[in-house]
Amino acid sequence: MADAGYPVLTSLIFMPLVASVVLFFIRQDGFVRGFTLVVGILECLLALPLFGYQPDGGYQFVEKAAWIPAWDITYHLGLDGLSLFMVMLTAALLPLCVLCSWTYIKIRIKEFHFCLLLMTSACVGVFTALDFVLFYIFWEAMLVPMYLLIAVWGGPERKYASIKFFLYTLAGSTLLLAAIVAFRTVGGTFDLTVLTGKTFSFQFQFWTFLAMALAFAVKVPMFPLHTWLPAAHVQAPSAGSVILAAVLLKMGTYGFLRLCLPLAPAASVYFAPMMIAISIASILYGGLIALGQKDIKKLVAYSSVAHMGFVTLGIFVFTQRGGDGAILQMLNHGITTGALFMLIGLIYERSHSREIAANQGLGKYMPAFLFFWGLFSMSSLAFPGTNSFVGEVLVLAGTFEVNNWAGFLAIPGAMLAAAYMLRLLQLVAWGEPSSFKKSWLDLNGREWIYLLPLAFLVFYIGFVPGPALRMISPSIKTVLTTVQDKNQALGYRQDMPLAECMKLEPAAKVADGAAAGVSLPGKERL
Amino acid sequence: MNLDLVMPEMFQLLVVAALFVQSAVRGRNDTGPRWLPVAAIIGVAVAASKLGAQGTLFAEAYRVDALSQFFKLAISLGFCVAVINAQSQPTLETEKRTDYFMMLGLSAWGLMLLASAAELITLYLALELSSYSLYALIPIRGKDKRAAEAAIKYIMFGAVVTAVALYGLSFIMASQHSTYIQALMGKAWSLSENPMAVVGLTMFLAGFFYKLALFPFHFWCPDVYEGTSNETAAYVATVPKLGAVVVLVRLSSVLTPGMEVTNILAILAALSMTLGNLTALVQRDVKRLLGYSSVSHAGYVMLGLVSGTAEGLSAATFYALVYLLMNLTCFYVLCRISGDGQNVTLTGLNGLHKRSPGLALVLAVAAFALVGLPPTAGFAGKLFLLASAWDHGYNWLVIVAVLNTAIAIYYYLNLVRHAYTEEAVEAPTAAVTGPQVAIGGILAACVLLLGVLPAPIYNLALTAGKALLP
């Protein structure tokens, strides 16, 4: 059990919050940037004790305090292999985002950094909350700063994009709230660690799975619900896109692993074929659409749909490799796509266009830029030796273990990735130079600084994925055994017809077992 | 008679009397009561100090308990904010100020009595006391014809609904032989056993649905908000709703899930939420928009009342306070934006973040609270309502309520969108001073604080609920 001697997770959540308040008292813009950068570095330092995580599959750095005793809502935080790297990524991105918006953001600088800080604490909160209500609070709280990031600092279509983002994600998660309330009444608590230990009737799982899956599928986003993503990505400022791609999308897949699988295991298995089908559809559809894009940012956005399809595929094949690959792929996509959006941001600062046609043939003039661009492109198409290769291979291996057809169908997705990324790389590096001007300097020191750490991680995870996987595996194993054990206890088999499944009730009725703990006055009056 | 029990009411009456004296003595030379905000703040302190009071007066027709004291605190708080908000009302002549505040105070006093009324006739009288002064308040808006129209609508509607409620009261008396809520609790309220009582109770409740603006008694609400002055609308939209909720909370202790009356409540709640939200989508006038939003919020409150549990009643109680705070915050911003007392349209909010970043932030907090986004009080209130209603036979209502959030977000977000992303076309009108923004900031901070740390206040509401339904 790791323990740093101070509440690490709380400090990670509240330090940016406190800093965001302090921000209001700072007047000069330069100082605002510097201050937020220092806060970002401090956030990374505060996250260092997380490396002490002992891979045992359980929760660590746990903090628990009463919050709203009348409803048994607790302030309960914890970390395991599912969330560890997401928290680290969120912390690491804060200073990088500040650096990449150093010259990109020219108006309302204080408010911009205020939103960045709020985003960071909400995101860390989502990944560490172990109380259902706390989870939902962070989940929704992150909408407002993200909305403002797009709506105030976005591109010309920002109004449309920001409203669409807000409406999609909020509408998706409304039923999640109903599910949370239902779990409280049936399971007797909001505490996730307790709830995951209980078995619910199949019918209950069926409906709650659908409610939760809708919220997460919108966030991931999965195929028919993805339309908000390209709009939001294209319009968002560089740092907004980075956080959106690297952290926000992961909340959806994290939600599947943390909530859907352990809470509704039978329904998850029941719906797995559908989820696998949607994942493959996302992979192929995202890849095909990316192939035809003229806008660099849109291309990368659609490639995100495809990459996240691999993650959901890995989750719903229910194998150790698939799950490991999914988490690793979440981290990889965060690093690679985050870096690609940073690169797009810095080239946009020079060319003021996101069109491929306006950014062609830079290889000769901006070699350093092209080095990074090529590197992250290769990583994005899962070239061997880069981080994404490890994740994608694991996911595909996990898929082939279960179903050859699903595996075969996902393979063209990997080829599509090569096609669209190489086409883009070719045009940007060796295309006919279109609008290059002498004033476009190659990368400056600041840009090197925020790209180098991500480039290092691409190679590090690519060549030495062992340490990361050792952290992830036990927690995936816990999830998978939970699913298996609970389905066994419920008597659920995959080949059962739905009508029969619906009759499945847990042996010891959860509602009755919990009734002792919860008082439901008025029930006796029914 | 123990005066200690009724301190908040007595203090409020004293304020009203002082206003009456000032108005009568100074006559036309009156420049308005500048001392009133201080007195109103003291009123809040008095109400807060009497939170624990317990007892009955007037042959148990007047009950001082946790519920009534909670609501008296909320009412005095609402009165205090409304008074501060209306301090320099542009459409109110200086010599009318004292009279205006006297009627405002009288209405709040009536609502305080309503909070303690535990017998149907007392309840009816208190309701009328609070309504009559409002009838006079609404037309006071310079020489505006819309305000006169709004007042007539309010009176006509009020008169009809009052008649219906009285008619219902006669049914209840005839069939249940009592007007004491305590005695009514033990009686049968099903259509098969006592049809007359069910019809009577439904009609009696209609009187309070009117106050609460629950569908189909909501038609006055947007028109009155639009017609009357911004400051009066801020009061009418918030504080009288508290009175309606407290009565409904008291009366619904006779209800259990599955009864006909409860089913009617649930159906009206669902209709109210959905229609209120859908109609609000197309509004351009912010006050009309908030009017329809309050129709939908009336529906949300019903969630707590139909569950028939102490948790449900306390959730409704808590939500009433939250609703008061979020709406007052929203109206406060509107009143500040409209320097000349004209109605504010959505386009009038354009570019607010440039004109007054502070007010824009306050408006954003209030709007997101009205949606029910965490970490605002609106979320805490909604969560308690939903959690209390699940598994008591009205799960469909919970689903309807959460789906309504998805509709509601659009028009609340519109407020924020206009304030933050649209650029103002014409030159800004109202100059907002620092202290004014600071008061808005305090209100917004309360909305946030109640969302982050709702436990202490919710526990008060829970004691109130448990006292009604042990």
Coordinates of N, CA, C and O in Angstrom, one line a residue, chain B residues 66-139:
Chain B
A66 N -40.0 22.6 13.0 CA -38.7 22.7 12.2 C -39.0 23.2 10.8 O -38.3 24.0 10.2
L67 N -40.1 22.7 10.2 CA -40.5 23.0 8.8 C -40.8 24.5 8.7 O -40.3 25.2 7.9
S68 N -41.7 25.0 9.7 CA -42.1 26.4 9.6 C -40.9 27.3 9.8 O -40.8 28.3 9.1
Q69 N -40.0 26.9 10.7 CA -38.9 27.8 11.0 C -37.9 27.8 9.9 O -37.3 28.9 9.5
F70 N -37.7 26.7 9.2 CA -36.9 26.6 8.0 C -37.4 27.6 7.0 O -36.6 28.4 6.4
F71 N -38.7 27.5 6.7 CA -39.3 28.4 5.7 C -39.3 29.8 6.1 O -39.1 30.7 5.2
K72 N -39.5 30.1 7.4 CA -39.4 31.5 7.8 C -38.1 32.1 7.5 O -38.0 33.3 7.1
L73 N -37.0 31.3 7.8 CA -35.7 31.8 7.5 C -35.5 32.0 6.0 O -35.0 33.1 5.6
A74 N -36.0 31.1 5.2 CA -35.9 31.2 3.8 C -36.7 32.5 3.3 O -36.2 33.2 2.4
I75 N -37.9 32.7 3.8 CA -38.7 33.8 3.4 C -38.0 35.1 3.8 O -38.0 36.0 3.0
S76 N -37.5 35.2 5.0 CA -36.9 36.4 5.4 C -35.6 36.7 4.6 O -35.3 37.8 4.3
L77 N -34.9 35.6 4.2 CA -33.7 35.7 3.4 C -34.2 36.3 2.0 O -33.6 37.2 1.5
G78 N -35.2 35.7 1.5 CA -35.7 36.1 0.2 C -36.2 37.6 0.2 O -35.9 38.4 -0.7
F79 N -36.9 37.9 1.3 CA -37.3 39.3 1.4 C -36.1 40.2 1.5 O -36.1 41.3 0.9
C80 N -35.1 39.8 2.2 CA -33.9 40.7 2.4 C -33.3 40.9 1.0 O -33.0 42.1 0.7
V81 N -33.1 39.9 0.2 CA -32.5 40.0 -1.1 C -33.4 40.9 -2.0 O -32.9 41.7 -2.7
A82 N -34.7 40.6 -1.9 CA -35.6 41.4 -2.8 C -35.6 42.9 -2.4 O -35.6 43.7 -3.3
V83 N -35.4 43.2 -1.1 CA -35.4 44.6 -0.7 C -34.1 45.2 -1.2 O -34.1 46.3 -1.8
I84 N -33.0 44.5 -1.0 CA -31.7 45.1 -1.5 C -31.8 45.3 -3.0 O -31.3 46.3 -3.5
N85 N -32.3 44.3 -3.7 CA -32.4 44.3 -5.1 C -33.3 45.5 -5.6 O -33.0 46.1 -6.6
A86 N -34.3 45.9 -4.8 CA -35.3 46.9 -5.3 C -34.9 48.3 -4.7 O -35.7 49.2 -4.8
Q87 N -33.7 48.4 -4.2 CA -33.4 49.7 -3.5 C -33.5 50.9 -4.4 O -34.1 51.9 -4.0
S88 N -33.0 50.9 -5.6 CA -33.1 52.0 -6.5 C -33.9 51.6 -7.8 O -33.3 51.4 -8.8
Q89 N -35.2 51.4 -7.6 CA -36.0 50.9 -8.7 C -36.3 52.0 -9.7 O -36.9 53.0 -9.2
P90 N -35.8 51.9 -10.9 CA -36.0 53.1 -11.8 C -37.4 53.4 -12.1 O -37.8 54.5 -12.4
T91 N -38.3 52.4 -12.1 CA -39.7 52.6 -12.5 C -40.6 52.9 -11.3 O -41.8 52.9 -11.5
L92 N -40.0 53.2 -10.2 CA -40.8 53.4 -9.0 C -40.6 54.9 -8.5 O -39.5 55.2 -8.3
E93 N -41.7 55.7 -8.5 CA -41.5 57.0 -8.0 C -41.1 57.0 -6.5 O -41.5 56.2 -5.8
T94 N -40.3 58.0 -6.2 CA -39.7 58.1 -4.9 C -40.7 58.1 -3.8 O -40.6 57.4 -2.8
E95 N -41.8 58.8 -4.0 CA -42.8 59.0 -2.9 C -43.6 57.7 -2.7 O -44.3 57.5 -1.7
K96 N -43.5 56.7 -3.7 CA -44.2 55.5 -3.5 C -43.4 54.4 -2.9 O -43.9 53.3 -2.6
R97 N -42.1 54.7 -2.7 CA -41.2 53.6 -2.2 C -41.6 53.0 -0.9 O -41.7 51.8 -0.8
T98 N -42.0 53.8 0.1 CA -42.3 53.3 1.4 C -43.5 52.4 1.3 O -43.6 51.3 1.9
D99 N -44.5 52.8 0.5 CA -45.7 52.0 0.3 C -45.4 50.7 -0.3 O -45.9 49.6 0.0
Y100 N -44.5 50.8 -1.4 CA -44.1 49.6 -2.1 C -43.5 48.6 -1.2 O -43.9 47.4 -1.1
F101 N -42.5 49.0 -0.3 CA -41.9 48.1 0.5 C -42.8 47.6 1.6 O -42.7 46.5 2.1
M102 N -43.8 48.4 2.0 CA -44.7 48.0 3.0 C -45.5 46.8 2.5 O -45.7 45.8 3.2
M103 N -46.0 46.9 1.3 CA -46.7 45.8 0.7 C -45.9 44.6 0.5 O -46.3 43.5 0.7
L104 N -44.6 44.8 0.1 CA -43.7 43.7 -0.1 C -43.5 43.0 1.3 O -43.6 41.8 1.4
G105 N -43.4 43.8 2.4 CA -43.2 43.2 3.7 C -44.4 42.5 4.1 O -44.3 41.4 4.8
L106 N -45.6 43.1 3.8 CA -46.8 42.4 4.2 C -47.0 41.1 3.6 O -47.5 40.1 4.2
S107 N -46.6 41.1 2.3 CA -46.7 39.8 1.6 C -45.8 38.7 2.2 O -46.2 37.6 2.4
A108 N -44.6 39.2 2.5 CA -43.7 38.2 3.2 C -44.2 37.8 4.5 O -44.1 36.6 4.9
W109 N -44.9 38.7 5.2 CA -45.4 38.4 6.5 C -46.5 37.3 6.4 O -46.6 36.3 7.1
G110 N -47.4 37.5 5.4 CA -48.4 36.5 5.1 C -47.8 35.2 4.8 O -48.3 34.1 5.3
L111 N -46.7 35.1 4.1 CA -46.1 33.9 3.8 C -45.5 33.2 5.0 O -45.5 32.0 5.1
M112 N -45.0 34.0 5.9 CA -44.5 33.5 7.2 C -45.6 32.8 8.0 O -45.4 31.7 8.5
L113 N -46.8 33.5 8.0 CA -47.9 32.9 8.7 C -48.3 31.6 8.0 O -48.6 30.6 8.6
L114 N -48.2 31.6 6.7 CA -48.6 30.4 5.9 C -47.7 29.2 6.3 O -48.1 28.1 6.3
A115 N -46.4 29.5 6.5 CA -45.5 28.5 6.9 C -45.9 27.7 8.1 O -45.6 26.6 8.3
S116 N -46.6 28.4 9.0 CA -46.9 27.8 10.3 C -48.3 27.3 10.4 O -48.7 26.6 11.3
A117 N -49.2 27.7 9.4 CA -50.6 27.3 9.4 C -50.7 25.8 9.3 O -50.2 25.2 8.4
A118 N -51.4 25.2 10.3 CA -51.5 23.8 10.3 C -53.0 23.4 10.3 O -53.4 22.3 10.6
E119 N -53.8 24.4 9.8 CA -55.2 24.1 9.8 C -55.7 24.8 8.5 O -55.2 25.9 8.1
L120 N -56.7 24.2 7.8 CA -56.9 24.6 6.4 C -57.5 26.0 6.3 O -57.2 26.8 5.4
I121 N -58.3 26.4 7.3 CA -58.9 27.8 7.2 C -57.8 28.8 7.5 O -57.7 29.9 6.8
T122 N -57.0 28.6 8.5 CA -55.9 29.5 8.8 C -55.0 29.6 7.6 O -54.5 30.7 7.2
L123 N -54.8 28.5 7.0 CA -53.9 28.4 5.8 C -54.5 29.3 4.7 O -53.7 30.0 4.0
Y124 N -55.8 29.2 4.5 CA -56.4 29.9 3.4 C -56.3 31.4 3.7 O -56.0 32.2 2.8
L125 N -56.5 31.8 5.0 CA -56.4 33.2 5.3 C -55.0 33.8 5.1 O -54.8 34.8 4.5
A126 N -54.0 33.0 5.5 CA -52.6 33.4 5.3 C -52.3 33.6 3.9 O -51.6 34.5 3.5
L127 N -52.8 32.6 3.1 CA -52.6 32.7 1.6 C -53.1 34.0 1.1 O -52.5 34.7 0.3
E128 N -54.3 34.3 1.5 CA -55.0 35.5 0.9 C -54.2 36.8 1.4 O -54.0 37.7 0.6
L129 N -53.8 36.7 2.6 CA -53.0 37.9 3.2 C -51.8 38.2 2.3 O -51.5 39.3 2.0
S130 N -51.1 37.1 1.9 CA -49.9 37.3 1.1 C -50.2 37.7 -0.3 O -49.5 38.4 -0.9
S131 N -51.4 37.2 -0.8 CA -51.7 37.5 -2.2 C -52.2 38.9 -2.4 O -51.9 39.5 -3.4
Y132 N -53.0 39.4 -1.5 CA -53.6 40.7 -1.7 C -52.6 41.8 -1.9 O -52.8 42.7 -2.7
S133 N -51.5 41.7 -1.1 CA -50.6 42.8 -1.2 C -49.8 42.7 -2.6 O -49.4 43.7 -3.2
L134 N -49.7 41.4 -3.1 CA -49.1 41.3 -4.4 C -50.0 41.8 -5.5 O -49.5 42.4 -6.5
Y135 N -51.3 41.7 -5.3 CA -52.2 42.2 -6.3 C -51.9 43.7 -6.5 O -52.0 44.3 -7.6
A136 N -51.6 44.4 -5.4 CA -51.4 45.8 -5.5 C -50.0 46.1 -6.0 O -49.8 47.2 -6.6
L137 N -49.0 45.2 -5.7 CA -47.6 45.5 -6.1 C -47.4 45.4 -7.6 O -46.7 46.2 -8.2
I138 N -48.1 44.5 -8.2 CA -47.7 44.2 -9.6 C -47.9 45.3 -10.6 O -47.1 45.6 -11.4
P139 N -49.0 46.1 -10.5 CA -49.2 47.2 -11.4 C -48.3 48.4 -11.2 O -48.2 49.3 -12.1

